[in-house]
PDB file of C-alpha atoms in Angstrom:
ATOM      1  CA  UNK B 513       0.000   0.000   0.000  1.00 48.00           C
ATOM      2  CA  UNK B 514       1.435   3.253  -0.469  1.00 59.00           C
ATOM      3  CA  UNK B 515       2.456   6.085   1.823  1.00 66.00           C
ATOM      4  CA  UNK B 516      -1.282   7.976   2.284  1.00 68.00           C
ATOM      5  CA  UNK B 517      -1.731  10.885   4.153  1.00 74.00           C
ATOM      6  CA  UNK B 518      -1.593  11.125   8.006  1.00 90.00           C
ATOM      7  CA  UNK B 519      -5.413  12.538   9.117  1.00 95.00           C
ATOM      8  CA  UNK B 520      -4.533  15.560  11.242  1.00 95.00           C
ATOM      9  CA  UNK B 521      -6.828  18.371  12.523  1.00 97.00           C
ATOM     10  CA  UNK B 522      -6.997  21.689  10.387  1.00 97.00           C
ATOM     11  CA  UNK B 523      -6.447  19.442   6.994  1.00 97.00           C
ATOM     12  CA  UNK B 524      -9.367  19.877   4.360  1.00 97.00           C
ATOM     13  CA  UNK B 525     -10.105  16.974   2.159  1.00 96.00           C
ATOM     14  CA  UNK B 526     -12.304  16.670  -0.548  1.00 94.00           C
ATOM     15  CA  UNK B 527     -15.066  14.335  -1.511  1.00 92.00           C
ATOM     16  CA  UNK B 528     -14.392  12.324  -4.492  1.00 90.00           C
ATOM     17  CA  UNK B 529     -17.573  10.827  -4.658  1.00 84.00           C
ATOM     18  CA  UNK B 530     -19.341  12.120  -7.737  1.00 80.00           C
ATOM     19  CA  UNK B 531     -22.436  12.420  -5.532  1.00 80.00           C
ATOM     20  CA  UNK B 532     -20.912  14.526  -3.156  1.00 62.00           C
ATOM     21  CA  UNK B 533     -20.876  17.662  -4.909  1.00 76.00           C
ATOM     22  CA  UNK B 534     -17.561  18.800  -5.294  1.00 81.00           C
ATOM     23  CA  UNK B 535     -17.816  18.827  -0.588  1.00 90.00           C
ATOM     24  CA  UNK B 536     -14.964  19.603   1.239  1.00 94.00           C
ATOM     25  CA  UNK B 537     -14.901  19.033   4.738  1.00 96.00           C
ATOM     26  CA  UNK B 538     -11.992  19.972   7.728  1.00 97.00           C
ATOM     27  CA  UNK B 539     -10.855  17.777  10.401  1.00 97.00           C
ATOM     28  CA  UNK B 540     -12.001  18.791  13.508  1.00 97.00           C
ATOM     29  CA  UNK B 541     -11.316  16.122  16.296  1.00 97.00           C
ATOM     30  CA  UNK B 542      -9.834  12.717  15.569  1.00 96.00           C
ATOM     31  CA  UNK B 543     -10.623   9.506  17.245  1.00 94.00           C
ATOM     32  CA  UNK B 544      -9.007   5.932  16.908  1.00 92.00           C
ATOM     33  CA  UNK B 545     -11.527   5.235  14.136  1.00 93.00           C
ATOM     34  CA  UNK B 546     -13.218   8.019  13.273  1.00 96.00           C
ATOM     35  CA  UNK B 547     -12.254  11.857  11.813  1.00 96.00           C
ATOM     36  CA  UNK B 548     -15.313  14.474  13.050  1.00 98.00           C
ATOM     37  CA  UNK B 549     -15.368  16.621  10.133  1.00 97.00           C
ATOM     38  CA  UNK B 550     -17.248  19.928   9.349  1.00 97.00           C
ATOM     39  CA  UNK B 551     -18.406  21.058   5.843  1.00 95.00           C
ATOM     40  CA  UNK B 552     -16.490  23.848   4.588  1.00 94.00           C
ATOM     41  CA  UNK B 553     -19.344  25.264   3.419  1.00 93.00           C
ATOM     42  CA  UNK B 554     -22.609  24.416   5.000  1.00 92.00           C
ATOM     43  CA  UNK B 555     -20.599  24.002   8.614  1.00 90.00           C
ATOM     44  CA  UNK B 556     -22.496  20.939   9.179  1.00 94.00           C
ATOM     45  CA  UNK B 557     -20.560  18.133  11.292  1.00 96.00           C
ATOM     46  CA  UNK B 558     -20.155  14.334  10.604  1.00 95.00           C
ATOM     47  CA  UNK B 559     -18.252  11.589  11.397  1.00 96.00           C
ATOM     48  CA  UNK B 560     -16.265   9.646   8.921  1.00 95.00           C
ATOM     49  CA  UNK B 561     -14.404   6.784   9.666  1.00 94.00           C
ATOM     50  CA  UNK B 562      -9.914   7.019   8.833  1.00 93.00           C
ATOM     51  CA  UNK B 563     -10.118   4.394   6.142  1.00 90.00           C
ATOM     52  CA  UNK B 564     -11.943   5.949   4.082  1.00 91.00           C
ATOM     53  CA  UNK B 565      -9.296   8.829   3.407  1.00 92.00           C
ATOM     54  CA  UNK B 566      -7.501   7.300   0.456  1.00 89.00           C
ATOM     55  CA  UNK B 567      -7.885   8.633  -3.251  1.00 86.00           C
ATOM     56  CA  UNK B 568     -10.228   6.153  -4.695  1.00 86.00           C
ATOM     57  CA  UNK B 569     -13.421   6.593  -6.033  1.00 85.00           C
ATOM     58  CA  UNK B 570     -15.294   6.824  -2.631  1.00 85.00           C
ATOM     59  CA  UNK B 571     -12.865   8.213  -0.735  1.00 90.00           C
ATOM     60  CA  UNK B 572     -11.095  11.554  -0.062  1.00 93.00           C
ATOM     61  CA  UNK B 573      -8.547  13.306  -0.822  1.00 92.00           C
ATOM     62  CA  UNK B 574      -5.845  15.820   0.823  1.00 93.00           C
ATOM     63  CA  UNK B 575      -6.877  19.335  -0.552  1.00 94.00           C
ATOM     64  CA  UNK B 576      -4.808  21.567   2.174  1.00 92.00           C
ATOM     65  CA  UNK B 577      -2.324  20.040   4.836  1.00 91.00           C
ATOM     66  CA  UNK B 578      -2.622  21.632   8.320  1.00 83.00           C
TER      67      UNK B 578
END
């Protein structure tokens, strides 16, 4: 597997989900499983669980480091 991004708080990923709309969201408090993540836009809050911040189709990926 290669070298994928460490989740940290302050990064913004994006959604690369095609029905996601283009969302970004910023790390706001990590867990052992799970990122809690706020829509840059809409400043909504979620969870999303760590695995699922790779670059593939239903994933994320790193837009700004923190």
């Amino acid at each position: 597997m290669p070298d994928l991004p460490r989740v940290k708080v302050g990064q913004i990923w994006a959604d690369n989900d095609s029905r996601g709309y283009s969302r970004q969201v910023k790390v706001v408090v990590l867990t052992d499983e799970y990122a809690f993540v706020e829509d840059v836009r809409t400043v909504r809050r979620t969870r999303i669980r760590l695995n699922r911040f790779r670059p593939t189709s239903t994933g994320y990926r790193l837009i700004q480091d923190a």
